[in-house]
PDB file of C-alpha atoms in Angstrom:
ATOM      1  CA  UNK A 165     128.850  36.453 111.445  1.00 48.00           C
ATOM      2  CA  UNK A 166     127.188  39.482 112.806  1.00 51.00           C
ATOM      3  CA  UNK A 167     124.072  40.808 111.856  1.00 46.00           C
ATOM      4  CA  UNK A 168     122.736  44.456 111.728  1.00 50.00           C
ATOM      5  CA  UNK A 169     118.830  45.271 112.466  1.00 44.00           C
ATOM      6  CA  UNK A 170     117.658  48.599 111.332  1.00 46.00           C
ATOM      7  CA  UNK A 171     113.989  49.707 112.102  1.00 44.00           C
ATOM      8  CA  UNK A 172     112.277  51.922 109.774  1.00 48.00           C
ATOM      9  CA  UNK A 173     109.396  53.568 111.418  1.00 49.00           C
ATOM     10  CA  UNK A 174     106.863  54.999 108.675  1.00 52.00           C
ATOM     11  CA  UNK A 175     104.706  57.739 109.814  1.00 54.00           C
ATOM     12  CA  UNK A 176     103.278  58.577 107.059  1.00 55.00           C
ATOM     13  CA  UNK A 177      99.838  56.350 108.368  1.00 64.00           C
ATOM     14  CA  UNK A 178      98.165  59.339 110.406  1.00 74.00           C
ATOM     15  CA  UNK A 179      96.142  57.889 113.007  1.00 94.00           C
ATOM     16  CA  UNK A 180      92.959  59.721 113.453  1.00 97.00           C
ATOM     17  CA  UNK A 181      90.992  60.779 116.337  1.00 98.00           C
ATOM     18  CA  UNK A 182      87.317  61.674 117.204  1.00 98.00           C
ATOM     19  CA  UNK A 183      86.987  65.408 117.619  1.00 98.00           C
ATOM     20  CA  UNK A 184      82.907  65.360 117.299  1.00 98.00           C
ATOM     21  CA  UNK A 185      80.201  63.467 118.060  1.00 98.00           C
ATOM     22  CA  UNK A 186      76.828  64.390 116.512  1.00 98.00           C
ATOM     23  CA  UNK A 187      73.345  62.181 118.030  1.00 98.00           C
ATOM     24  CA  UNK A 188      70.910  60.673 114.606  1.00 99.00           C
ATOM     25  CA  UNK A 189      67.897  58.477 116.028  1.00 99.00           C
ATOM     26  CA  UNK A 190      66.572  56.288 118.453  1.00 98.00           C
ATOM     27  CA  UNK A 191      64.432  53.410 118.373  1.00 98.00           C
ATOM     28  CA  UNK A 192      60.660  52.743 119.214  1.00 98.00           C
ATOM     29  CA  UNK A 193      57.755  50.643 118.386  1.00 97.00           C
ATOM     30  CA  UNK A 194      58.049  49.442 115.489  1.00 97.00           C
ATOM     31  CA  UNK A 195      54.597  49.450 113.659  1.00 96.00           C
ATOM     32  CA  UNK A 196      52.831  51.426 110.815  1.00 96.00           C
ATOM     33  CA  UNK A 197      54.108  54.694 112.172  1.00 97.00           C
ATOM     34  CA  UNK A 198      57.710  53.692 112.959  1.00 98.00           C
ATOM     35  CA  UNK A 199      58.739  54.822 109.987  1.00 98.00           C
ATOM     36  CA  UNK A 200      56.757  58.816 109.960  1.00 98.00           C
ATOM     37  CA  UNK A 201      58.375  59.934 113.267  1.00 96.00           C
ATOM     38  CA  UNK A 202      62.260  60.137 110.963  1.00 98.00           C
ATOM     39  CA  UNK A 203      62.795  63.261 109.329  1.00 98.00           C
ATOM     40  CA  UNK A 204      66.290  64.018 107.271  1.00 98.00           C
ATOM     41  CA  UNK A 205      68.447  65.418 109.733  1.00 98.00           C
ATOM     42  CA  UNK A 206      70.856  67.965 108.357  1.00 97.00           C
ATOM     43  CA  UNK A 207      75.020  67.523 108.967  1.00 97.00           C
ATOM     44  CA  UNK A 208      77.149  70.145 108.101  1.00 95.00           C
ATOM     45  CA  UNK A 209      81.204  68.101 108.571  1.00 96.00           C
ATOM     46  CA  UNK A 210      83.621  70.433 110.347  1.00 95.00           C
ATOM     47  CA  UNK A 211      86.691  71.933 108.348  1.00 93.00           C
ATOM     48  CA  UNK A 212      89.189  69.704 110.084  1.00 94.00           C
ATOM     49  CA  UNK A 213      87.469  66.694 109.567  1.00 97.00           C
ATOM     50  CA  UNK A 214      89.251  63.397 107.693  1.00 98.00           C
ATOM     51  CA  UNK A 215      86.954  60.846 108.287  1.00 98.00           C
ATOM     52  CA  UNK A 216      83.234  60.412 109.157  1.00 98.00           C
ATOM     53  CA  UNK A 217      81.259  57.328 110.549  1.00 99.00           C
ATOM     54  CA  UNK A 218      78.247  55.927 111.277  1.00 99.00           C
ATOM     55  CA  UNK A 219      78.321  54.222 114.553  1.00 99.00           C
ATOM     56  CA  UNK A 220      74.671  52.407 115.647  1.00 99.00           C
ATOM     57  CA  UNK A 221      73.700  49.888 118.299  1.00 99.00           C
ATOM     58  CA  UNK A 222      70.449  48.204 117.648  1.00 98.00           C
ATOM     59  CA  UNK A 223      68.283  45.691 118.457  1.00 98.00           C
ATOM     60  CA  UNK A 224      64.675  44.388 118.100  1.00 97.00           C
ATOM     61  CA  UNK A 225      62.803  42.625 120.777  1.00 96.00           C
ATOM     62  CA  UNK A 226      58.871  41.607 121.134  1.00 95.00           C
ATOM     63  CA  UNK A 227      56.803  39.415 119.450  1.00 90.00           C
ATOM     64  CA  UNK A 228      53.789  40.991 117.215  1.00 93.00           C
ATOM     65  CA  UNK A 229      51.127  38.786 115.420  1.00 91.00           C
ATOM     66  CA  UNK A 230      53.163  38.334 112.222  1.00 87.00           C
ATOM     67  CA  UNK A 231      56.022  37.138 114.397  1.00 84.00           C
ATOM     68  CA  UNK A 232      58.064  39.908 114.051  1.00 90.00           C
ATOM     69  CA  UNK A 233      60.392  42.170 116.671  1.00 91.00           C
ATOM     70  CA  UNK A 234      63.420  40.040 117.925  1.00 94.00           C
ATOM     71  CA  UNK A 235      61.936  37.013 115.412  1.00 94.00           C
ATOM     72  CA  UNK A 236      61.883  38.721 112.400  1.00 94.00           C
ATOM     73  CA  UNK A 237      64.729  39.807 109.348  1.00 95.00           C
ATOM     74  CA  UNK A 238      64.323  43.599 110.121  1.00 97.00           C
ATOM     75  CA  UNK A 239      67.106  45.947 108.276  1.00 98.00           C
ATOM     76  CA  UNK A 240      68.134  49.051 109.424  1.00 99.00           C
ATOM     77  CA  UNK A 241      68.569  51.686 107.147  1.00 99.00           C
ATOM     78  CA  UNK A 242      70.817  54.784 106.812  1.00 99.00           C
ATOM     79  CA  UNK A 243      70.287  57.240 103.712  1.00 99.00           C
ATOM     80  CA  UNK A 244      73.117  59.492 103.292  1.00 99.00           C
ATOM     81  CA  UNK A 245      72.397  62.491 100.661  1.00 98.00           C
ATOM     82  CA  UNK A 246      69.288  60.531  99.470  1.00 97.00           C
ATOM     83  CA  UNK A 247      71.779  58.407  97.462  1.00 97.00           C
ATOM     84  CA  UNK A 248      73.542  56.083  99.329  1.00 98.00           C
ATOM     85  CA  UNK A 249      71.631  53.816 101.286  1.00 98.00           C
ATOM     86  CA  UNK A 250      73.775  52.064 104.620  1.00 99.00           C
ATOM     87  CA  UNK A 251      71.811  48.778 106.097  1.00 98.00           C
ATOM     88  CA  UNK A 252      72.563  46.566 109.078  1.00 98.00           C
ATOM     89  CA  UNK A 253      69.767  43.627 108.307  1.00 98.00           C
ATOM     90  CA  UNK A 254      69.222  41.317 111.089  1.00 96.00           C
ATOM     91  CA  UNK A 255      69.008  37.979 108.857  1.00 94.00           C
ATOM     92  CA  UNK A 256      69.971  35.668 111.492  1.00 94.00           C
ATOM     93  CA  UNK A 257      66.647  36.521 113.647  1.00 94.00           C
ATOM     94  CA  UNK A 258      64.030  33.821 113.751  1.00 93.00           C
ATOM     95  CA  UNK A 259      66.840  30.884 112.662  1.00 94.00           C
ATOM     96  CA  UNK A 260      66.245  27.584 114.630  1.00 93.00           C
ATOM     97  CA  UNK A 261      70.010  27.475 116.098  1.00 93.00           C
ATOM     98  CA  UNK A 262      70.869  31.512 115.577  1.00 93.00           C
ATOM     99  CA  UNK A 263      71.821  31.989 119.269  1.00 95.00           C
ATOM    100  CA  UNK A 264      73.179  28.741 119.546  1.00 94.00           C
ATOM    101  CA  UNK A 265      76.019  29.039 117.354  1.00 94.00           C
ATOM    102  CA  UNK A 266      77.156  31.814 119.494  1.00 94.00           C
ATOM    103  CA  UNK A 267      77.704  30.159 122.552  1.00 94.00           C
ATOM    104  CA  UNK A 268      81.423  30.398 121.974  1.00 95.00           C
ATOM    105  CA  UNK A 269      81.158  34.154 121.305  1.00 94.00           C
ATOM    106  CA  UNK A 270      79.853  34.202 125.063  1.00 92.00           C
ATOM    107  CA  UNK A 271      75.828  33.893 124.090  1.00 92.00           C
ATOM    108  CA  UNK A 272      74.387  32.127 127.943  1.00 91.00           C
ATOM    109  CA  UNK A 273      73.073  28.504 126.575  1.00 89.00           C
ATOM    110  CA  UNK A 274      70.216  26.846 128.662  1.00 80.00           C
ATOM    111  CA  UNK A 275      67.898  30.037 129.554  1.00 75.00           C
ATOM    112  CA  UNK A 276      64.272  28.844 130.037  1.00 75.00           C
ATOM    113  CA  UNK A 277      62.521  29.235 126.658  1.00 80.00           C
ATOM    114  CA  UNK A 278      63.373  30.473 123.421  1.00 86.00           C
ATOM    115  CA  UNK A 279      67.050  30.734 124.071  1.00 88.00           C
ATOM    116  CA  UNK A 280      68.782  29.380 121.013  1.00 90.00           C
ATOM    117  CA  UNK A 281      66.732  30.710 118.460  1.00 93.00           C
ATOM    118  CA  UNK A 282      68.662  34.084 116.649  1.00 94.00           C
ATOM    119  CA  UNK A 283      67.127  37.492 117.556  1.00 94.00           C
ATOM    120  CA  UNK A 284      67.346  40.400 115.941  1.00 96.00           C
ATOM    121  CA  UNK A 285      71.032  42.147 116.751  1.00 96.00           C
ATOM    122  CA  UNK A 286      71.571  40.167 120.290  1.00 96.00           C
ATOM    123  CA  UNK A 287      71.247  37.186 122.235  1.00 95.00           C
ATOM    124  CA  UNK A 288      71.069  35.897 125.785  1.00 92.00           C
ATOM    125  CA  UNK A 289      74.475  37.431 127.281  1.00 92.00           C
ATOM    126  CA  UNK A 290      75.937  38.220 124.750  1.00 93.00           C
ATOM    127  CA  UNK A 291      77.764  41.819 124.485  1.00 94.00           C
ATOM    128  CA  UNK A 292      75.910  43.978 121.473  1.00 96.00           C
ATOM    129  CA  UNK A 293      78.592  45.494 119.185  1.00 95.00           C
ATOM    130  CA  UNK A 294      78.158  48.765 117.546  1.00 98.00           C
ATOM    131  CA  UNK A 295      77.954  48.303 113.671  1.00 98.00           C
ATOM    132  CA  UNK A 296      80.216  50.940 112.619  1.00 99.00           C
ATOM    133  CA  UNK A 297      80.507  52.184 108.555  1.00 98.00           C
ATOM    134  CA  UNK A 298      82.564  54.524 107.084  1.00 99.00           C
ATOM    135  CA  UNK A 299      80.560  56.954 105.124  1.00 99.00           C
ATOM    136  CA  UNK A 300      83.029  59.703 104.814  1.00 98.00           C
ATOM    137  CA  UNK A 301      83.148  59.139 100.686  1.00 98.00           C
ATOM    138  CA  UNK A 302      79.366  59.054 100.893  1.00 98.00           C
ATOM    139  CA  UNK A 303      79.253  62.789 102.330  1.00 98.00           C
ATOM    140  CA  UNK A 304      80.043  66.456 100.922  1.00 96.00           C
ATOM    141  CA  UNK A 305      83.105  67.270 102.965  1.00 94.00           C
ATOM    142  CA  UNK A 306      82.957  71.171 102.407  1.00 87.00           C
ATOM    143  CA  UNK A 307      82.056  72.884 105.757  1.00 77.00           C
ATOM    144  CA  UNK A 308      80.311  75.265 103.509  1.00 80.00           C
ATOM    145  CA  UNK A 309      77.542  72.689 102.204  1.00 85.00           C
ATOM    146  CA  UNK A 310      75.062  70.275 104.281  1.00 92.00           C
ATOM    147  CA  UNK A 311      74.294  66.517 104.050  1.00 98.00           C
ATOM    148  CA  UNK A 312      71.154  64.351 104.490  1.00 98.00           C
ATOM    149  CA  UNK A 313      71.014  61.518 107.028  1.00 99.00           C
ATOM    150  CA  UNK A 314      67.585  59.935 106.864  1.00 99.00           C
ATOM    151  CA  UNK A 315      66.963  56.461 109.089  1.00 99.00           C
ATOM    152  CA  UNK A 316      64.621  53.616 108.468  1.00 98.00           C
ATOM    153  CA  UNK A 317      63.201  50.282 109.312  1.00 98.00           C
ATOM    154  CA  UNK A 318      61.724  47.400 107.693  1.00 98.00           C
ATOM    155  CA  UNK A 319      59.997  44.177 107.559  1.00 96.00           C
ATOM    156  CA  UNK A 320      60.246  42.441 104.697  1.00 91.00           C
ATOM    157  CA  UNK A 321      61.303  45.200 102.553  1.00 93.00           C
ATOM    158  CA  UNK A 322      58.012  47.307 103.587  1.00 95.00           C
ATOM    159  CA  UNK A 323      56.792  49.146 106.342  1.00 95.00           C
ATOM    160  CA  UNK A 324      55.725  47.569 109.551  1.00 95.00           C
ATOM    161  CA  UNK A 325      52.280  46.838 110.240  1.00 94.00           C
ATOM    162  CA  UNK A 326      51.213  44.732 112.953  1.00 94.00           C
ATOM    163  CA  UNK A 327      47.400  44.344 113.582  1.00 92.00           C
ATOM    164  CA  UNK A 328      48.916  43.817 117.529  1.00 93.00           C
ATOM    165  CA  UNK A 329      51.389  43.640 119.924  1.00 95.00           C
ATOM    166  CA  UNK A 330      54.494  45.280 118.183  1.00 96.00           C
ATOM    167  CA  UNK A 331      58.048  45.023 118.684  1.00 96.00           C
ATOM    168  CA  UNK A 332      60.107  47.413 119.781  1.00 97.00           C
ATOM    169  CA  UNK A 333      63.768  48.908 117.972  1.00 98.00           C
ATOM    170  CA  UNK A 334      65.610  49.818 120.608  1.00 98.00           C
ATOM    171  CA  UNK A 335      68.797  51.909 118.931  1.00 98.00           C
ATOM    172  CA  UNK A 336      71.480  54.530 119.539  1.00 98.00           C
ATOM    173  CA  UNK A 337      72.997  55.882 116.286  1.00 99.00           C
ATOM    174  CA  UNK A 338      75.550  58.733 115.576  1.00 99.00           C
ATOM    175  CA  UNK A 339      78.048  60.011 113.318  1.00 99.00           C
ATOM    176  CA  UNK A 340      81.369  60.212 114.747  1.00 99.00           C
ATOM    177  CA  UNK A 341      83.799  62.713 113.498  1.00 98.00           C
ATOM    178  CA  UNK A 342      87.340  62.118 113.333  1.00 98.00           C
ATOM    179  CA  UNK A 343      90.612  64.403 112.561  1.00 97.00           C
TER     180      UNK A 343
END
């Protein structure tokens, strides 16, 4: 008995590649003025664009009088065209075993102090992965019309408002255009 193997290559799936990166926002001191720093950014989509991705690396640090910074739940919002809210929430921050449960992923155990508690986007020794979200369908893809992006960070659904020792958000955020 003989067998005939037939391979069919499907070239209909288009492999996209990034061709433009646009810087958006950086972090700062997480206090009552935090969100006042950010203004809407106008975005025009280049003609050959097939996909646009929001790409951000965000971590929270410090410890204010409300236990906020690295140990509180914060949300980081990117509002597209005043309609679509893309949110990254650090919901394991402050949990008793948040970083302990990440040892299998590379978090370094047995550091002195508070290594085992969940933190805002990071654990000791663990790589901080980027947050990537496809926002193509949220944008006007015409190169002749602009879009807006606005970032804001919240603590318990409101602007942060510590009375002393505010935390700090380290952030780099971008739009990546693919063709």
